Structures are given as structure tokens and as C-alpha cells.
Coordinates of C-alpha atoms and ligand atoms in Angstrom, one line a residue:
M1 CA 0.5 0.1 0.1
F2 CA 2.9 2.3 0.7
E3 CA 5.3 1.3 -1.7
L4 CA 8.0 4.0 -2.2
T5 CA 8.5 5.4 -5.2
E6 CA 12.3 5.3 -6.8
E7 CA 12.8 8.9 -5.5
Q8 CA 11.5 8.7 -2.1
K9 CA 13.3 5.5 -1.7
S10 CA 16.8 7.7 -2.9
I11 CA 15.8 10.7 -0.4
K12 CA 15.3 8.0 2.2
K13 CA 19.2 6.6 1.5
A14 CA 20.5 10.2 1.4
A15 CA 19.6 11.1 5.1
R16 CA 20.4 7.5 6.0
E17 CA 23.9 8.2 4.8
F18 CA 24.4 11.6 5.8
A19 CA 22.6 10.7 9.0
E20 CA 25.2 7.9 9.3
K21 CA 28.0 9.5 9.3
E22 CA 27.4 13.0 10.6
F23 CA 25.5 12.4 13.8
T24 CA 28.1 10.8 16.1
K25 CA 27.9 9.4 19.4
E26 CA 30.5 11.9 20.4
L27 CA 28.3 14.9 19.0
A28 CA 25.4 13.8 20.3
L29 CA 26.8 13.6 23.9
E30 CA 28.6 16.9 23.4
C31 CA 25.3 18.8 22.6
E32 CA 23.7 16.8 25.5
E33 CA 26.1 17.6 28.2
G34 CA 26.6 21.6 26.8
E35 CA 22.9 21.5 26.2
E36 CA 24.0 23.1 23.0
Y37 CA 22.5 23.9 19.4
P38 CA 24.2 21.7 16.5
A39 CA 25.0 24.8 14.4
D40 CA 27.8 23.2 12.5
L41 CA 25.6 19.7 11.7
V42 CA 22.4 21.9 10.9
K43 CA 24.6 23.8 8.4
K44 CA 25.7 21.0 6.8
A45 CA 22.2 19.7 6.6
F46 CA 20.6 22.8 5.1
Q47 CA 23.7 22.6 2.6
L48 CA 21.9 19.3 1.2
G49 CA 18.6 20.8 1.6
F50 CA 17.2 18.2 4.3
P51 CA 15.1 20.7 6.9
S52 CA 13.8 22.4 3.5
I53 CA 12.6 19.3 2.1
E54 CA 8.7 20.3 2.1
F55 CA 9.2 23.6 1.6
P56 CA 8.2 25.0 -2.1
A57 CA 11.5 25.8 -4.4
E58 CA 10.5 29.4 -4.7
Y59 CA 11.2 30.1 -1.0
G60 CA 14.3 28.4 -1.1
G61 CA 12.9 25.1 -0.2
Q62 CA 12.9 21.6 -2.0
G63 CA 9.2 21.6 -3.4
Y64 CA 8.5 17.7 -1.9
T65 CA 6.2 17.2 0.1
F66 CA 5.2 16.3 3.8
F67 CA 5.5 12.5 3.1
E68 CA 9.7 12.9 2.2
K69 CA 9.8 15.1 5.2
V70 CA 8.9 12.1 7.4
L71 CA 10.6 9.9 5.9
I72 CA 13.7 12.2 6.9
T73 CA 12.6 12.8 10.1
E74 CA 12.6 8.8 10.7
E75 CA 16.2 8.4 9.3
F76 CA 17.3 11.5 11.4
C77 CA 16.0 10.1 14.3
R78 CA 17.3 6.2 13.4
A79 CA 20.6 7.8 13.4
S80 CA 20.3 9.8 16.8
S81 CA 17.6 10.7 19.1
T82 CA 18.4 14.2 19.5
L83 CA 20.6 15.4 16.8
G84 CA 18.0 13.6 14.4
M85 CA 14.6 15.6 15.8
M86 CA 16.8 18.9 15.9
V87 CA 18.3 18.9 12.4
A88 CA 15.3 18.0 10.9
E89 CA 13.2 20.6 12.4
A90 CA 15.9 23.2 12.3
C91 CA 13.2 25.5 10.3
G92 CA 10.8 25.7 12.9
L93 CA 7.5 25.0 14.5
G94 CA 5.7 27.9 13.2
A95 CA 7.4 27.7 9.5
P96 CA 4.6 25.6 8.2
L97 CA 2.3 27.6 8.8
V98 CA 3.6 30.9 7.4
E99 CA 3.8 28.8 4.3
V100 CA 0.2 28.5 4.3
F101 CA -1.1 31.5 5.8
G102 CA 1.9 34.0 5.4
S103 CA 1.7 37.1 3.1
E104 CA 4.3 37.3 0.9
E105 CA 5.9 39.7 2.5
Q106 CA 5.8 37.6 5.6
K107 CA 7.6 35.0 3.5
K108 CA 10.3 36.9 2.5
R109 CA 10.5 38.7 5.8
Y110 CA 11.0 35.6 7.7
L111 CA 10.6 32.1 6.0
V112 CA 13.4 33.0 3.1
P113 CA 16.0 33.4 5.9
A114 CA 15.1 30.3 7.5
L115 CA 15.4 28.2 4.8
R116 CA 18.4 30.2 4.2
N117 CA 19.5 28.3 7.7
E118 CA 19.8 32.3 9.1
G119 CA 17.0 31.5 12.5
S120 CA 14.4 29.1 12.8
I121 CA 10.5 30.2 13.3
A122 CA 9.7 29.2 16.7
G123 CA 5.6 28.1 17.0
A124 CA 4.2 29.7 20.9
F125 CA 1.1 28.3 21.7
T126 CA 1.4 27.0 25.5
E127 CA 0.8 28.9 28.4
P128 CA 1.4 28.6 32.2
A129 CA -2.0 28.9 33.5
H130 CA -3.4 27.1 30.7
G131 CA -1.2 24.8 29.0
T132 CA -3.5 22.0 27.3
D133 CA -6.5 23.9 26.9
I134 CA -5.6 26.5 24.0
T135 CA -9.2 27.3 24.5
F136 CA -9.0 31.1 26.3
L137 CA -5.2 32.4 26.6
D138 CA -4.0 35.2 28.7
T139 CA -1.9 36.7 26.4
S140 CA -3.4 38.8 24.2
A141 CA -3.7 41.2 21.7
V142 CA -4.9 44.7 21.7
K143 CA -6.0 46.8 19.0
E144 CA -4.8 50.7 19.3
R145 CA -5.5 52.8 16.1
D146 CA -3.6 50.8 13.0
R147 CA -1.4 49.0 15.4
W148 CA -1.5 45.9 17.8
V149 CA -0.1 45.7 21.4
I150 CA 1.0 42.3 22.8
N151 CA 1.2 41.3 26.3
G152 CA 1.4 37.9 28.3
T153 CA 3.6 34.9 28.9
K154 CA 3.9 31.7 26.5
T155 CA 5.9 28.6 28.2
F156 CA 8.1 25.5 26.7
I157 CA 8.2 27.2 23.6
S158 CA 11.1 24.8 21.6
G159 CA 13.8 26.8 20.0
A160 CA 13.2 30.4 20.3
D161 CA 16.4 31.1 21.4
V162 CA 17.7 30.4 17.6
A163 CA 14.5 31.7 15.9
V164 CA 14.4 35.1 13.7
G165 CA 10.4 34.8 14.2
V166 CA 8.0 33.6 16.5
V167 CA 4.3 32.8 15.4
V168 CA 2.1 33.5 18.8
L169 CA -1.1 32.8 19.3
C170 CA -3.2 35.6 20.8
Q171 CA -6.6 36.9 22.4
T172 CA -7.7 39.1 20.0
N173 CA -11.6 39.2 21.5
P174 CA -12.2 38.1 25.4
K175 CA -16.0 37.9 25.0
A176 CA -16.0 35.6 21.6
D177 CA -18.1 32.9 22.0
P178 CA -16.8 30.1 21.5
T179 CA -13.6 32.1 23.3
Y180 CA -11.4 29.9 20.3
G181 CA -13.3 32.3 17.9
G182 CA -11.4 35.1 19.5
Q183 CA -7.7 34.2 18.9
T184 CA -5.3 35.4 15.9
L185 CA -1.6 34.0 15.0
F186 CA 1.1 37.1 15.0
L187 CA 4.2 36.7 13.6
V188 CA 6.9 38.6 15.7
D189 CA 10.4 39.2 15.1
V190 CA 12.4 37.3 18.4
K191 CA 14.2 40.7 18.7
D192 CA 11.1 42.5 20.4
V193 CA 10.4 39.3 22.7
E194 CA 11.9 38.7 26.3
V195 CA 13.6 35.5 25.7
S196 CA 14.7 32.9 28.7
K197 CA 15.7 29.2 28.7
F198 CA 13.6 27.0 30.3
R199 CA 14.4 24.5 33.2
P200 CA 17.1 21.4 33.2
K201 CA 14.6 18.4 32.1
L202 CA 14.6 15.2 31.4
G203 CA 15.6 14.5 27.8
L204 CA 16.2 16.6 24.1
K205 CA 18.4 18.2 26.2
A206 CA 20.6 20.4 23.3
L207 CA 16.8 21.5 22.8
S208 CA 16.1 24.3 24.2
L209 CA 12.4 25.1 25.7
C210 CA 12.3 28.8 26.2
E211 CA 9.8 30.9 28.2
L212 CA 8.8 34.3 26.2
K213 CA 7.5 37.2 27.6
F214 CA 5.4 39.9 25.5
D215 CA 5.7 42.7 27.0
N216 CA 3.8 45.6 25.4
V217 CA 4.8 44.4 22.1
V218 CA 3.7 46.4 19.1
V219 CA 2.9 44.9 15.9
D220 CA 1.2 46.2 12.6
E221 CA -1.8 44.8 11.4
K222 CA 0.4 43.3 8.4
D223 CA 1.8 41.2 11.0
I224 CA -1.4 39.3 11.6
L225 CA -0.7 35.8 10.3
G226 CA -3.6 34.6 8.5
Q227 CA -7.2 36.0 9.1
L228 CA -8.4 37.9 12.0
N229 CA -10.1 35.7 14.8
N230 CA -9.1 32.5 12.9
G231 CA -5.9 32.0 14.4
F232 CA -7.2 28.9 16.2
Y233 CA -8.6 27.0 13.3
E234 CA -5.2 27.7 11.1
T235 CA -3.3 26.4 14.6
L236 CA -5.2 23.0 14.4
L237 CA -4.1 22.3 10.7
L238 CA -0.1 22.8 12.1
F239 CA -0.9 20.1 15.1
N240 CA -2.2 17.8 12.6
Q241 CA 1.5 17.8 11.1
I242 CA 3.0 17.8 14.4
R243 CA 1.3 14.8 15.8
I244 CA 2.2 12.3 12.5
L245 CA 5.9 14.1 13.5
G246 CA 5.9 12.6 16.5
G247 CA 5.0 9.3 15.5
A248 CA 7.8 9.8 12.8
R249 CA 10.1 11.2 15.7
T250 CA 9.7 7.9 18.1
L251 CA 9.5 5.4 15.3
G252 CA 13.0 6.5 14.3
M253 CA 14.6 6.5 17.9
A254 CA 13.1 3.3 18.3
I255 CA 14.2 1.5 15.1
G256 CA 17.7 3.0 16.4
A257 CA 17.2 1.2 19.3
Y258 CA 16.0 -2.0 18.1
E259 CA 18.9 -2.6 15.9
I260 CA 21.3 -1.7 18.6
A261 CA 19.8 -4.4 20.7
L262 CA 19.7 -7.0 17.9
K263 CA 23.2 -6.2 17.4
Y264 CA 23.7 -7.2 21.2
A265 CA 22.2 -10.2 21.6
K266 CA 23.5 -11.7 18.5
E267 CA 27.2 -11.3 19.9
R268 CA 27.1 -11.3 23.7
Q269 CA 27.7 -14.7 24.7
L270 CA 26.2 -15.9 28.1
F271 CA 25.5 -19.6 28.9
R272 CA 28.2 -20.4 26.6
R273 CA 25.8 -19.4 23.6
P274 CA 24.6 -16.1 22.0
L275 CA 21.7 -14.2 23.9
A276 CA 20.0 -14.1 21.0
R277 CA 19.4 -17.8 21.0
F278 CA 17.3 -17.8 24.2
Q279 CA 13.8 -17.9 23.7
G280 CA 13.0 -15.2 26.1
I281 CA 15.1 -12.7 24.6
R282 CA 13.9 -13.7 20.3
W283 CA 10.5 -13.0 21.5
M284 CA 11.4 -9.8 23.0
L285 CA 12.9 -8.6 19.9
A286 CA 10.2 -9.9 17.7
K287 CA 7.1 -8.1 19.5
M288 CA 9.8 -5.7 19.1
A289 CA 9.7 -5.7 15.3
T290 CA 6.0 -6.1 15.4
E291 CA 5.6 -3.0 16.9
I292 CA 7.8 -1.0 14.7
E293 CA 6.6 -2.4 11.7
L294 CA 2.9 -1.5 12.8
A295 CA 4.1 1.8 13.7
R296 CA 5.6 2.5 10.2
I297 CA 2.4 1.8 8.4
A298 CA 0.5 4.0 10.3
T299 CA 2.8 6.4 10.2
Y300 CA 3.0 6.6 6.5
K301 CA -0.5 6.2 6.3
A302 CA -1.0 9.1 7.7
A303 CA 1.7 10.9 6.4
H304 CA 0.6 9.9 2.9
L305 CA -2.8 11.3 3.9
E306 CA -1.0 14.8 4.8
G307 CA 1.4 15.0 1.7
Q308 CA -2.1 14.5 -0.7
G309 CA -3.3 17.3 1.2
K310 CA -6.5 14.7 2.8
G311 CA -4.7 14.8 6.5
D312 CA -7.6 13.2 8.5
P313 CA -7.2 14.9 12.1
A314 CA -8.7 11.0 13.8
F315 CA -6.0 9.1 12.5
S316 CA -3.3 11.8 12.8
A317 CA -4.2 11.4 16.4
M318 CA -4.2 8.0 16.3
V319 CA -0.9 8.0 15.2
K320 CA 0.7 10.5 17.9
S321 CA -1.7 8.7 20.7
W322 CA -0.3 4.9 20.0
V323 CA 3.0 5.3 18.2
P324 CA 4.9 7.3 21.0
E325 CA 3.8 5.1 23.5
R326 CA 4.6 1.9 21.3
M327 CA 8.3 3.1 20.4
L328 CA 8.8 4.1 24.2
N329 CA 8.3 0.1 24.9
V330 CA 10.7 -0.7 22.0
I331 CA 13.5 0.9 23.2
N332 CA 12.9 0.4 26.9
E333 CA 12.7 -3.7 26.0
A334 CA 16.1 -2.9 24.0
I335 CA 17.5 -1.5 27.5
Q336 CA 16.4 -4.6 28.7
I337 CA 18.0 -6.4 26.4
L338 CA 21.8 -4.4 26.7
G339 CA 21.5 -5.3 30.7
G340 CA 23.4 -2.7 32.4
L341 CA 25.0 -1.8 29.4
G342 CA 21.5 0.0 28.0
Y343 CA 21.6 1.7 31.1
M344 CA 24.7 4.1 30.0
T345 CA 24.8 6.6 28.3
E346 CA 27.6 4.9 25.8
S347 CA 25.1 2.8 24.8
D348 CA 22.9 5.0 23.2
V349 CA 19.9 3.8 24.2
E350 CA 18.9 5.4 27.2
R351 CA 18.7 8.3 25.7
R352 CA 16.6 7.4 23.2
W353 CA 14.1 6.6 25.8
R354 CA 14.3 9.7 27.6
D355 CA 14.0 12.0 24.2
A356 CA 11.3 9.8 23.1
R357 CA 9.3 10.3 26.3
A358 CA 8.8 14.0 25.6
F359 CA 6.2 12.6 22.7
Q360 CA 3.6 11.7 25.2
L361 CA 3.4 15.4 25.8
A362 CA 4.9 17.6 23.5
G363 CA 2.7 18.3 19.9
G364 CA -0.7 17.4 21.4
S365 CA -0.7 15.2 24.6
R366 CA -2.0 11.2 24.7
E367 CA -5.0 12.3 26.6
M368 CA -5.7 14.9 23.9
C369 CA -5.3 12.7 21.3
W370 CA -7.7 10.5 22.3
N371 CA -10.0 13.0 22.9
T372 CA -9.9 13.8 19.2
I373 CA -10.3 10.3 18.5
A374 CA -13.4 10.3 20.0
R375 CA -14.5 13.5 19.4
Y376 CA -14.4 12.4 15.9
L377 CA -15.7 8.7 16.1
I378 CA -18.2 8.9 18.8
D379 CA -19.9 12.8 18.2
R380 CA -19.5 13.4 14.5
D381 CA -19.8 10.2 13.2
H382 CA -16.4 10.3 11.2
K383 CA -15.0 7.2 9.2
I384 CA -11.1 6.7 9.2
P385 CA -10.1 6.9 5.4
I386 CA -8.3 3.4 4.2
Ligands
LIG401 C1 9.8 18.8 24.6 C2 8.3 19.5 24.7 C3 8.5 20.6 23.7 C4 7.8 21.7 23.6 N1 7.3 22.6 22.5 C5 6.4 23.4 22.4 C6 6.6 24.5 21.5 O1 7.3 24.7 20.4 N2 5.2 25.5 21.7 C7 4.2 25.4 22.2 O2 3.5 26.3 22.6 N3 4.2 24.1 23.3 C8 5.6 23.1 23.3 N4 5.3 22.2 24.1 C9 4.5 22.3 25.5 C10 3.4 21.1 25.2 O3 2.8 21.7 23.9 C11 2.2 21.1 26.6 O4 3.6 20.4 27.1 C12 1.4 20.4 26.4 O5 0.5 21.3 25.5 C13 0.8 20.0 27.6 O6 0.4 21.7 28.2 P1 1.3 21.3 29.9 O7 2.4 20.6 29.9 O8 0.7 22.6 30.5 O9 0.0 20.2 30.5 P2 -1.6 20.3 31.4 O10 -2.2 21.2 30.1 O11 -1.1 20.7 32.8 O12 -2.1 19.0 31.5 C14 -1.2 17.9 32.7 C15 -1.9 16.7 31.7 O13 -3.4 16.3 31.9 C16 -3.8 15.7 30.7 N5 -5.3 16.5 30.3 C17 -5.2 17.9 30.2 N6 -6.6 18.2 29.6 C18 -7.2 16.8 29.8 C19 -8.3 16.5 29.2 N7 -9.3 17.0 29.0 N8 -8.8 14.9 29.5 C20 -8.0 14.2 29.7 N9 -6.3 14.8 30.3 C21 -6.5 16.5 29.9 C22 -2.6 16.6 30.0 O14 -2.7 15.4 28.5 C23 -1.7 16.3 30.6 O15 -1.0 15.1 30.9 C24 6.2 21.3 24.2 C25 6.4 20.4 25.2 C26 7.3 19.6 25.5 C27 7.4 19.0 26.4

């Protein structure tokens, strides 16, 4: 059903070769320990066009679809969980929103530099007091004559310290009914925002999660991204892609962990035979491989629909609620097969577990995905496309 075209196979192969050569264990460790952005690596990846794969050629992208982005993400995260995620996402969470809803002026000012690796476009939705619930926001944009004034705080914002611009969701009409019908996206220069790096965290240590303070930030009417009071709905379009990417990232992380465990099980000699001869270990490997293949089919299906402009929110939510959870289990089993070594950083498996854990929260938590699936299937009688 999802046989890759020859071109897709060669893109996947090129991504694998690049990642295997460049995403070294030493660099991953260096970036993790120093909580450092892998700038040189990102530069090399841009030279080969990987981070900009799905953006139109006229703005400096490669003109492929979201499906090819998923293939690259899987390969990059297979080679290294932290580096893979950061390099694949180097254009930033807000870049697809600018591509779809941006004016020509906004695209020239923010998207073109982002695709040239001059700084990403962050996406700021989450707030300290509201978290998952973005149906009402404290961050407000108030119109004063022909200008808008933004005030508020956004939290856990990925990579805002290396961004040129930030897409921020604001409450523009607090009295709207429903409240999310009074929200608008603005595209703001990061220089106008106070950006502070966030607290230490479990994984993805090289990725900074920032807190953004908007203190009377003045923007123009032309800085509205998309339509006034339509920002919530525009954001939902982005969420569909983020959910599928959560699947692709953890899929790649788990494939890498499985491969490490398989090699180890074949080489490690215990009780005068390779570990891979024991049925208990064979069944673990068999179950891991099964979960990986099923996760791949589901992720590719969702990505294929999205790439064709037929993205299905219920199915994407299924992928996001299921794939990261099962892939975390695969990585956990890989740690078990490696024994004490699996618990050590040098094995390159424990980091995968810590990094993959983020995706039951980030980009649509497991619970919110279940809510989406239930809403579509139970309340709307929605049918998942075959
Ligand atoms: C690595 C990482 C990167 C991130 N990057 C960004 C970013 O770039 N931009 C951005 O805007 N945000 C980002 N986030 C924030 C992320 O989107 C939020 O963490 C997420 O939306 C959950 O919000 P919260 O952490 O405040 O949890 P809360 O909203 O407080 O939720 C707590 C728990 O309750 C559950 N819950 C909430 N509501 C319901 C419900 N109705 N039914 C059942 N369970 C419910 C949640 O699923 C969660 O498990 C990032 C987070 C992480 C971890």
C-alpha cells in the first residue's frame, strides 16, 4: 500500500547516509552535556536541503511533500534521537504556518531566511496557566489605532533562542463565543520578545525550551498571520502535522534502539551461547520488530494522507496517541536486552528513551489525542479513510 517511489527511496537513502556519517555519538554527547545547538551539523544538513525538504522551491525549499519530510525525520532520529529531531526540525514549528498562511511580505521576511538557515520560526501556543487548554489565552493582542499591542507569557517554546521570528497565538477578542473564535496568530520578530531558556529537563537536552515574555510588543496589522480571529483553526492545521511527526520521530528512535539490541543479542555470549539463542530474548526482539513495522505503516499512512492534502485529524491523533507509547516500550525493551549497558549513556539507548518520552506530551498529549479521536468517531460519526 505504501510502496515508496524510486525517488522517495533515494531521498531516504541519502538521509540515512548523511545521518550515519555525521550524527556521531561524540557529537550527541557533546550537545547533550553542553545543552548546545548543533549549529555546524544543521548547516551541513541545509547545504543538502534536508530541513527544507517540504517547502516550495520559490522560497528556497526543495518542493517535496510532508511525506518526504517524514521519511527524513525517521532516518535522522534512527541515527540519533536528539540530533535527529533537532536537524529535521531546524526550520522551526512556525515555518509551515508561515508557508500556508503568510503574506508574500511575511514569507520574504521570515520564511526565506529560515530556509537559508539564518534562524528558525518558533511556534508559541502553550501558556503557564492554560497548558493543553488553548481555548482561552491570557496572551492578548489589543488594537490601538492601526497597531496591535501584545502582552503575555508563553512557555515550553522549542528553539526560540535560535529563531528569527515567532508565530504567537493571541486572544484578540476575549468576549468571543466560543472563546477560541476570538484568537489570532501574529508573526513577531524575536528581537522584540524577552526570551529566557527554560529549566533543566529529562531528555532532548540540546533543544532549548524557552519562556517568552511579550511586554507591550507593538506590531502592525500586516503582522497578523492568516485571518483575524481565525488563529485557533489555523493552528489546528499545524497540529495535524506535528502529531504525525511525533510518530515519525519516535519510530526512528525505536528503530535505532532495536538495531542496537539485535546486534548486541547476537554478539553477547552468555551460558556458552549468544543471547539471541534464548527464547525469552527472541520473543522480545520479535515483538519489538512487530511494533515497529505496525507503527511505520500507521505513520506512513497518516503522512501520505497529509502529503496529498487529505490529512485526517482523527487518524493523525491515533498515530500520536499510539506510536510514541509503543516506541517507548520498544526502547525500554532494548535497554533490557542490553542489561546494565543499556542503562549507560555510552550505549546510545537510554538517551533514546529519555528523548522519546517527550512525545507523549509535546505536540498534543496522549490524552488530548484520545479526546480528538473520541470526538470525531463518537460525536461526528467520522470514518477513517482506508
Ligand atoms: C519537548 C517539548 C517541546 C514543546 N514545544 C512546544 C512549542 O514549541 N510550542 C508550544 O506552544 N508548546 C510546546 N510544548 C508544550 C506542550 O505542547 C505542552 O506541554 C502540552 O500542551 C501540555 O501542556 P502542559 O504541559 O501545561 O500540561 P497540562 O495542560 O497541565 O496537562 C497535564 C496533564 O493532563 C492531561 N490533560 C489535560 N487536559 C485533559 C483532558 N481534557 N482530558 C484528559 N487529560 C487531560 C494532559 O494530557 C497532561 O497529561 C512543548 C513541550 C515539550 C515537553
